[in-house]
mmCIF file of N, CA and C in Angstrom:
data_model
loop_
_atom_site.group_PDB
_atom_site.id
_atom_site.type_symbol
_atom_site.label_atom_id
_atom_site.label_comp_id
_atom_site.label_asym_id
_atom_site.label_seq_id
_atom_site.Cartn_x
_atom_site.Cartn_y
_atom_site.Cartn_z
ATOM 1 N N MET A 1 5.473 -55.261 -29.419
ATOM 2 C CA MET A 1 5.499 -54.302 -28.348
ATOM 3 C C MET A 1 6.233 -53.054 -28.817
ATOM 4 N N LYS A 2 5.562 -51.916 -28.750
ATOM 5 C CA LYS A 2 6.208 -50.694 -29.203
ATOM 6 C C LYS A 2 7.129 -50.160 -28.114
ATOM 7 N N THR A 3 8.178 -49.498 -28.549
ATOM 8 C CA THR A 3 9.132 -48.930 -27.616
ATOM 9 C C THR A 3 8.995 -47.422 -27.628
ATOM 10 N N THR A 4 8.720 -46.866 -26.479
ATOM 11 C CA THR A 4 8.625 -45.431 -26.316
ATOM 12 C C THR A 4 9.530 -45.047 -25.164
ATOM 13 N N VAL A 5 10.348 -44.056 -25.369
ATOM 14 C CA VAL A 5 11.231 -43.598 -24.305
ATOM 15 C C VAL A 5 10.439 -42.686 -23.390
ATOM 16 N N THR A 6 10.424 -43.023 -22.116
ATOM 17 C CA THR A 6 9.706 -42.231 -21.126
ATOM 18 C C THR A 6 10.650 -41.935 -19.977
ATOM 19 N N PRO A 7 11.011 -40.674 -19.809
ATOM 20 C CA PRO A 7 11.886 -40.359 -18.680
ATOM 21 C C PRO A 7 11.157 -40.579 -17.356
ATOM 22 N N HIS A 8 11.797 -41.284 -16.449
ATOM 23 C CA HIS A 8 11.210 -41.545 -15.136
ATOM 24 C C HIS A 8 11.900 -40.657 -14.106
ATOM 25 N N PRO A 9 11.177 -40.244 -13.097
ATOM 26 C CA PRO A 9 11.812 -39.446 -12.038
ATOM 27 C C PRO A 9 12.974 -40.216 -11.405
ATOM 28 N N ASP A 10 14.016 -39.492 -11.028
ATOM 29 C CA ASP A 10 15.199 -40.132 -10.457
ATOM 30 C C ASP A 10 14.874 -40.961 -9.225
ATOM 31 N N ALA A 11 13.982 -40.457 -8.375
ATOM 32 C CA ALA A 11 13.635 -41.200 -7.152
ATOM 33 C C ALA A 11 12.986 -42.535 -7.496
ATOM 34 N N LEU A 12 12.121 -42.541 -8.514
ATOM 35 C CA LEU A 12 11.478 -43.790 -8.931
ATOM 36 C C LEU A 12 12.506 -44.753 -9.498
ATOM 37 N N LYS A 13 13.391 -44.249 -10.354
ATOM 38 C CA LYS A 13 14.417 -45.111 -10.939
ATOM 39 C C LYS A 13 15.279 -45.739 -9.854
ATOM 40 N N LYS A 14 15.656 -44.936 -8.867
ATOM 41 C CA LYS A 14 16.487 -45.459 -7.781
ATOM 42 C C LYS A 14 15.731 -46.535 -7.010
ATOM 43 N N ASN A 15 14.464 -46.274 -6.692
ATOM 44 C CA ASN A 15 13.651 -47.228 -5.947
ATOM 45 C C ASN A 15 13.489 -48.532 -6.722
ATOM 46 N N LEU A 16 13.133 -48.434 -7.999
ATOM 47 C CA LEU A 16 12.930 -49.625 -8.822
ATOM 48 C C LEU A 16 14.237 -50.389 -8.998
ATOM 49 N N SER A 17 15.326 -49.664 -9.183
ATOM 50 C CA SER A 17 16.624 -50.306 -9.356
ATOM 51 C C SER A 17 17.015 -51.088 -8.104
ATOM 52 N N GLN A 18 16.793 -50.507 -6.928
ATOM 53 C CA GLN A 18 17.092 -51.207 -5.679
ATOM 54 C C GLN A 18 16.233 -52.454 -5.535
ATOM 55 N N ARG A 19 14.949 -52.313 -5.829
ATOM 56 C CA ARG A 19 14.038 -53.457 -5.733
ATOM 57 C C ARG A 19 14.459 -54.570 -6.682
ATOM 58 N N LEU A 20 14.781 -54.192 -7.927
ATOM 59 C CA LEU A 20 15.158 -55.193 -8.924
ATOM 60 C C LEU A 20 16.488 -55.856 -8.578
ATOM 61 N N SER A 21 17.400 -55.120 -7.985
ATOM 62 C CA SER A 21 18.664 -55.728 -7.543
ATOM 63 C C SER A 21 18.422 -56.763 -6.458
ATOM 64 N N ARG A 22 17.516 -56.437 -5.527
ATOM 65 C CA ARG A 22 17.178 -57.410 -4.475
ATOM 66 C C ARG A 22 16.540 -58.651 -5.091
ATOM 67 N N ILE A 23 15.648 -58.439 -6.047
ATOM 68 C CA ILE A 23 14.977 -59.566 -6.712
ATOM 69 C C ILE A 23 16.003 -60.423 -7.450
ATOM 70 N N GLU A 24 16.930 -59.771 -8.105
ATOM 71 C CA GLU A 24 17.989 -60.500 -8.807
ATOM 72 C C GLU A 24 18.753 -61.396 -7.836
ATOM 73 N N GLY A 25 19.061 -60.874 -6.671
ATOM 74 C CA GLY A 25 19.744 -61.667 -5.648
ATOM 75 C C GLY A 25 18.879 -62.827 -5.171
ATOM 76 N N GLN A 26 17.584 -62.570 -5.017
ATOM 77 C CA GLN A 26 16.672 -63.644 -4.592
ATOM 78 C C GLN A 26 16.632 -64.761 -5.635
ATOM 79 N N VAL A 27 16.617 -64.388 -6.906
ATOM 80 C CA VAL A 27 16.564 -65.389 -7.974
ATOM 81 C C VAL A 27 17.864 -66.204 -7.997
ATOM 82 N N ARG A 28 18.997 -65.531 -7.799
ATOM 83 C CA ARG A 28 20.262 -66.281 -7.717
ATOM 84 C C ARG A 28 20.233 -67.244 -6.529
ATOM 85 N N GLY A 29 19.626 -66.791 -5.426
ATOM 86 C CA GLY A 29 19.481 -67.667 -4.264
ATOM 87 C C GLY A 29 18.614 -68.871 -4.566
ATOM 88 N N LEU A 30 17.567 -68.660 -5.345
ATOM 89 C CA LEU A 30 16.706 -69.773 -5.756
ATOM 90 C C LEU A 30 17.506 -70.803 -6.549
ATOM 91 N N GLN A 31 18.352 -70.323 -7.445
ATOM 92 C CA GLN A 31 19.165 -71.231 -8.246
ATOM 93 C C GLN A 31 20.071 -72.065 -7.354
ATOM 94 N N ARG A 32 20.668 -71.415 -6.351
ATOM 95 C CA ARG A 32 21.531 -72.157 -5.413
ATOM 96 C C ARG A 32 20.717 -73.184 -4.635
ATOM 97 N N MET A 33 19.505 -72.814 -4.249
ATOM 98 C CA MET A 33 18.652 -73.749 -3.502
ATOM 99 C C MET A 33 18.361 -74.995 -4.335
ATOM 100 N N VAL A 34 18.049 -74.782 -5.611
ATOM 101 C CA VAL A 34 17.776 -75.921 -6.505
ATOM 102 C C VAL A 34 19.043 -76.752 -6.672
ATOM 103 N N ASP A 35 20.160 -76.086 -6.918
ATOM 104 C CA ASP A 35 21.434 -76.797 -7.101
ATOM 105 C C ASP A 35 21.816 -77.615 -5.868
ATOM 106 N N ASN A 36 21.439 -77.122 -4.685
ATOM 107 C CA ASN A 36 21.809 -77.787 -3.428
ATOM 108 C C ASN A 36 20.716 -78.711 -2.896
ATOM 109 N N ASP A 37 19.732 -79.014 -3.749
ATOM 110 C CA ASP A 37 18.665 -79.953 -3.389
ATOM 111 C C ASP A 37 17.928 -79.565 -2.101
ATOM 112 N N ILE A 38 17.661 -78.287 -1.950
ATOM 113 C CA ILE A 38 16.922 -77.797 -0.776
ATOM 114 C C ILE A 38 15.477 -78.295 -0.869
ATOM 115 N N TYR A 39 14.859 -78.483 0.263
ATOM 116 C CA TYR A 39 13.482 -78.972 0.373
ATOM 117 C C TYR A 39 12.544 -78.128 -0.505
ATOM 118 N N CYS A 40 11.721 -78.799 -1.292
ATOM 119 C CA CYS A 40 10.843 -78.146 -2.276
ATOM 120 C C CYS A 40 9.993 -77.029 -1.672
ATOM 121 N N ASP A 41 9.418 -77.277 -0.504
ATOM 122 C CA ASP A 41 8.542 -76.278 0.106
ATOM 123 C C ASP A 41 9.308 -75.000 0.431
ATOM 124 N N ASP A 42 10.549 -75.137 0.840
ATOM 125 C CA ASP A 42 11.373 -73.962 1.128
ATOM 126 C C ASP A 42 11.627 -73.154 -0.150
ATOM 127 N N ILE A 43 11.881 -73.853 -1.240
ATOM 128 C CA ILE A 43 12.090 -73.175 -2.524
ATOM 129 C C ILE A 43 10.808 -72.484 -2.961
ATOM 130 N N LEU A 44 9.692 -73.173 -2.827
ATOM 131 C CA LEU A 44 8.408 -72.581 -3.221
ATOM 132 C C LEU A 44 8.091 -71.318 -2.423
ATOM 133 N N MET A 45 8.448 -71.302 -1.155
ATOM 134 C CA MET A 45 8.233 -70.100 -0.333
ATOM 135 C C MET A 45 9.075 -68.936 -0.856
ATOM 136 N N GLN A 46 10.282 -69.247 -1.296
ATOM 137 C CA GLN A 46 11.138 -68.206 -1.860
ATOM 138 C C GLN A 46 10.620 -67.741 -3.221
ATOM 139 N N VAL A 47 10.059 -68.653 -4.008
ATOM 140 C CA VAL A 47 9.446 -68.272 -5.287
ATOM 141 C C VAL A 47 8.300 -67.300 -5.020
ATOM 142 N N ALA A 48 7.480 -67.594 -4.011
ATOM 143 C CA ALA A 48 6.366 -66.705 -3.661
ATOM 144 C C ALA A 48 6.890 -65.335 -3.247
ATOM 145 N N SER A 49 7.994 -65.312 -2.558
ATOM 146 C CA SER A 49 8.598 -64.048 -2.135
ATOM 147 C C SER A 49 9.063 -63.227 -3.348
ATOM 148 N N VAL A 50 9.671 -63.892 -4.314
ATOM 149 C CA VAL A 50 10.117 -63.208 -5.538
ATOM 150 C C VAL A 50 8.908 -62.662 -6.300
ATOM 151 N N GLN A 51 7.858 -63.465 -6.398
ATOM 152 C CA GLN A 51 6.653 -63.008 -7.089
ATOM 153 C C GLN A 51 6.050 -61.784 -6.407
ATOM 154 N N ALA A 52 6.016 -61.789 -5.085
ATOM 155 C CA ALA A 52 5.483 -60.645 -4.344
ATOM 156 C C ALA A 52 6.346 -59.406 -4.591
ATOM 157 N N ALA A 53 7.650 -59.594 -4.621
ATOM 158 C CA ALA A 53 8.556 -58.472 -4.870
ATOM 159 C C ALA A 53 8.347 -57.909 -6.277
ATOM 160 N N LEU A 54 8.180 -58.783 -7.259
ATOM 161 C CA LEU A 54 7.906 -58.326 -8.631
ATOM 162 C C LEU A 54 6.570 -57.594 -8.712
ATOM 163 N N ASN A 55 5.583 -58.077 -7.978
ATOM 164 C CA ASN A 55 4.294 -57.380 -7.943
ATOM 165 C C ASN A 55 4.454 -55.988 -7.361
ATOM 166 N N GLY A 56 5.315 -55.839 -6.379
ATOM 167 C CA GLY A 56 5.577 -54.519 -5.811
ATOM 168 C C GLY A 56 6.182 -53.576 -6.831
ATOM 169 N N VAL A 57 7.105 -54.075 -7.644
ATOM 170 C CA VAL A 57 7.698 -53.273 -8.715
ATOM 171 C C VAL A 57 6.613 -52.870 -9.708
ATOM 172 N N ALA A 58 5.775 -53.826 -10.082
ATOM 173 C CA ALA A 58 4.707 -53.548 -11.046
ATOM 174 C C ALA A 58 3.741 -52.487 -10.517
ATOM 175 N N LYS A 59 3.386 -52.572 -9.240
ATOM 176 C CA LYS A 59 2.461 -51.591 -8.659
ATOM 177 C C LYS A 59 3.050 -50.190 -8.678
ATOM 178 N N LYS A 60 4.312 -50.067 -8.302
ATOM 179 C CA LYS A 60 4.977 -48.756 -8.320
ATOM 180 C C LYS A 60 5.005 -48.187 -9.731
ATOM 181 N N LEU A 61 5.386 -49.026 -10.682
ATOM 182 C CA LEU A 61 5.503 -48.570 -12.063
ATOM 183 C C LEU A 61 4.141 -48.240 -12.662
ATOM 184 N N LEU A 62 3.131 -49.040 -12.361
ATOM 185 C CA LEU A 62 1.786 -48.777 -12.862
ATOM 186 C C LEU A 62 1.253 -47.453 -12.321
ATOM 187 N N SER A 63 1.469 -47.200 -11.057
ATOM 188 C CA SER A 63 1.027 -45.949 -10.454
ATOM 189 C C SER A 63 1.694 -44.757 -11.141
ATOM 190 N N GLN A 64 3.005 -44.844 -11.330
ATOM 191 C CA GLN A 64 3.729 -43.765 -12.014
ATOM 192 C C GLN A 64 3.216 -43.597 -13.441
ATOM 193 N N HIS A 65 2.972 -44.697 -14.109
ATOM 194 C CA HIS A 65 2.484 -44.670 -15.488
ATOM 195 C C HIS A 65 1.144 -43.932 -15.572
ATOM 196 N N MET A 66 0.246 -44.241 -14.644
ATOM 197 C CA MET A 66 -1.074 -43.605 -14.672
ATOM 198 C C MET A 66 -0.981 -42.109 -14.359
ATOM 199 N N HIS A 67 -0.111 -41.754 -13.424
ATOM 200 C CA HIS A 67 -0.017 -40.354 -13.007
ATOM 201 C C HIS A 67 0.811 -39.490 -13.951
ATOM 202 N N SER A 68 1.542 -40.118 -14.853
ATOM 203 C CA SER A 68 2.355 -39.324 -15.774
ATOM 204 C C SER A 68 1.966 -39.593 -17.228
ATOM 205 N N CYS A 69 2.313 -40.751 -17.730
ATOM 206 C CA CYS A 69 2.105 -41.063 -19.150
ATOM 207 C C CYS A 69 0.630 -41.021 -19.548
ATOM 208 N N VAL A 70 -0.188 -41.756 -18.808
ATOM 209 C CA VAL A 70 -1.612 -41.829 -19.147
ATOM 210 C C VAL A 70 -2.252 -40.454 -19.025
ATOM 211 N N LYS A 71 -1.967 -39.770 -17.943
ATOM 212 C CA LYS A 71 -2.524 -38.431 -17.712
ATOM 213 C C LYS A 71 -2.153 -37.476 -18.848
ATOM 214 N N ALA A 72 -0.888 -37.504 -19.266
ATOM 215 C CA ALA A 72 -0.425 -36.625 -20.337
ATOM 216 C C ALA A 72 -1.116 -36.951 -21.659
ATOM 217 N N ARG A 73 -1.246 -38.226 -21.959
ATOM 218 C CA ARG A 73 -1.887 -38.597 -23.224
ATOM 219 C C ARG A 73 -3.364 -38.245 -23.226
ATOM 220 N N LEU A 74 -4.023 -38.407 -22.095
ATOM 221 C CA LEU A 74 -5.434 -38.004 -22.011
ATOM 222 C C LEU A 74 -5.561 -36.489 -22.176
ATOM 223 N N ARG A 75 -4.663 -35.759 -21.542
ATOM 224 C CA ARG A 75 -4.667 -34.299 -21.657
ATOM 225 C C ARG A 75 -4.477 -33.863 -23.109
ATOM 226 N N ASP A 76 -3.699 -34.659 -23.868
ATOM 227 C CA ASP A 76 -3.465 -34.368 -25.284
ATOM 228 C C ASP A 76 -4.591 -34.878 -26.183
ATOM 229 N N GLY A 77 -5.629 -35.470 -25.570
ATOM 230 C CA GLY A 77 -6.779 -35.953 -26.328
ATOM 231 C C GLY A 77 -6.643 -37.361 -26.871
ATOM 232 N N ASP A 78 -5.637 -38.091 -26.427
ATOM 233 C CA ASP A 78 -5.401 -39.450 -26.915
ATOM 234 C C ASP A 78 -6.097 -40.461 -25.998
ATOM 235 N N ASP A 79 -7.357 -40.758 -26.312
ATOM 236 C CA ASP A 79 -8.132 -41.706 -25.500
ATOM 237 C C ASP A 79 -7.714 -43.156 -25.721
ATOM 238 N N SER A 80 -6.912 -43.436 -26.741
ATOM 239 C CA SER A 80 -6.480 -44.816 -26.995
ATOM 240 C C SER A 80 -5.626 -45.349 -25.846
ATOM 241 N N VAL A 81 -5.084 -44.448 -25.049
ATOM 242 C CA VAL A 81 -4.270 -44.866 -23.909
ATOM 243 C C VAL A 81 -5.100 -45.671 -22.907
ATOM 244 N N LEU A 82 -6.400 -45.450 -22.872
ATOM 245 C CA LEU A 82 -7.257 -46.196 -21.946
ATOM 246 C C LEU A 82 -7.341 -47.665 -22.324
ATOM 247 N N GLU A 83 -7.415 -47.956 -23.617
ATOM 248 C CA GLU A 83 -7.427 -49.348 -24.073
ATOM 249 C C GLU A 83 -6.084 -50.009 -23.749
ATOM 250 N N GLU A 84 -5.014 -49.280 -23.979
ATOM 251 C CA GLU A 84 -3.681 -49.782 -23.656
ATOM 252 C C GLU A 84 -3.577 -50.083 -22.156
ATOM 253 N N LEU A 85 -4.098 -49.194 -21.333
ATOM 254 C CA LEU A 85 -4.073 -49.380 -19.884
ATOM 255 C C LEU A 85 -4.912 -50.586 -19.475
ATOM 256 N N ASP A 86 -6.070 -50.754 -20.113
ATOM 257 C CA ASP A 86 -6.906 -51.934 -19.836
ATOM 258 C C ASP A 86 -6.135 -53.228 -20.093
ATOM 259 N N VAL A 87 -5.449 -53.291 -21.225
ATOM 260 C CA VAL A 87 -4.680 -54.488 -21.584
ATOM 261 C C VAL A 87 -3.560 -54.725 -20.566
ATOM 262 N N THR A 88 -2.889 -53.668 -20.185
ATOM 263 C CA THR A 88 -1.787 -53.777 -19.222
ATOM 264 C C THR A 88 -2.297 -54.293 -17.883
ATOM 265 N N ILE A 89 -3.375 -53.717 -17.390
ATOM 266 C CA ILE A 89 -3.931 -54.141 -16.103
ATOM 267 C C ILE A 89 -4.424 -55.587 -16.180
ATOM 268 N N GLU A 90 -5.048 -55.942 -17.278
ATOM 269 C CA GLU A 90 -5.521 -57.323 -17.460
ATOM 270 C C GLU A 90 -4.341 -58.297 -17.379
ATOM 271 N N ARG A 91 -3.235 -57.966 -18.017
ATOM 272 C CA ARG A 91 -2.052 -58.837 -17.978
ATOM 273 C C ARG A 91 -1.499 -58.939 -16.560
ATOM 274 N N LEU A 92 -1.475 -57.825 -15.858
ATOM 275 C CA LEU A 92 -0.958 -57.855 -14.484
ATOM 276 C C LEU A 92 -1.841 -58.672 -13.569
ATOM 277 N N LEU A 93 -3.149 -58.641 -13.791
ATOM 278 C CA LEU A 93 -4.069 -59.371 -12.938
ATOM 279 C C LEU A 93 -4.102 -60.860 -13.226
ATOM 280 N N LYS A 94 -3.618 -61.291 -14.366
ATOM 281 C CA LYS A 94 -3.613 -62.718 -14.718
ATOM 282 C C LYS A 94 -2.630 -63.507 -13.893
ATOM 283 N N ARG A 95 -1.692 -62.848 -13.279
ATOM 284 C CA ARG A 95 -0.663 -63.551 -12.520
ATOM 285 C C ARG A 95 -1.221 -64.266 -11.350
#
């Protein structure tokens, strides 16, 4: 996986950071539920909630990526970004 530094708008960073902090708390809650032998179905419902929250983060980030990074690379004549985007979307849809 290549690493490219991409500055993100402050509002997006704040939004994603808040979402990820909430998800982090949910995951810690899941650990407590397992440790405390909580009913499996209740834990599974919380797992589904965490997955939905992560999907929300992915959707926000994907939208920003398409409107900034992908757009800029296409404008610069770099069509290879479309293949990269295809792979990224395929991975997101496999979940």
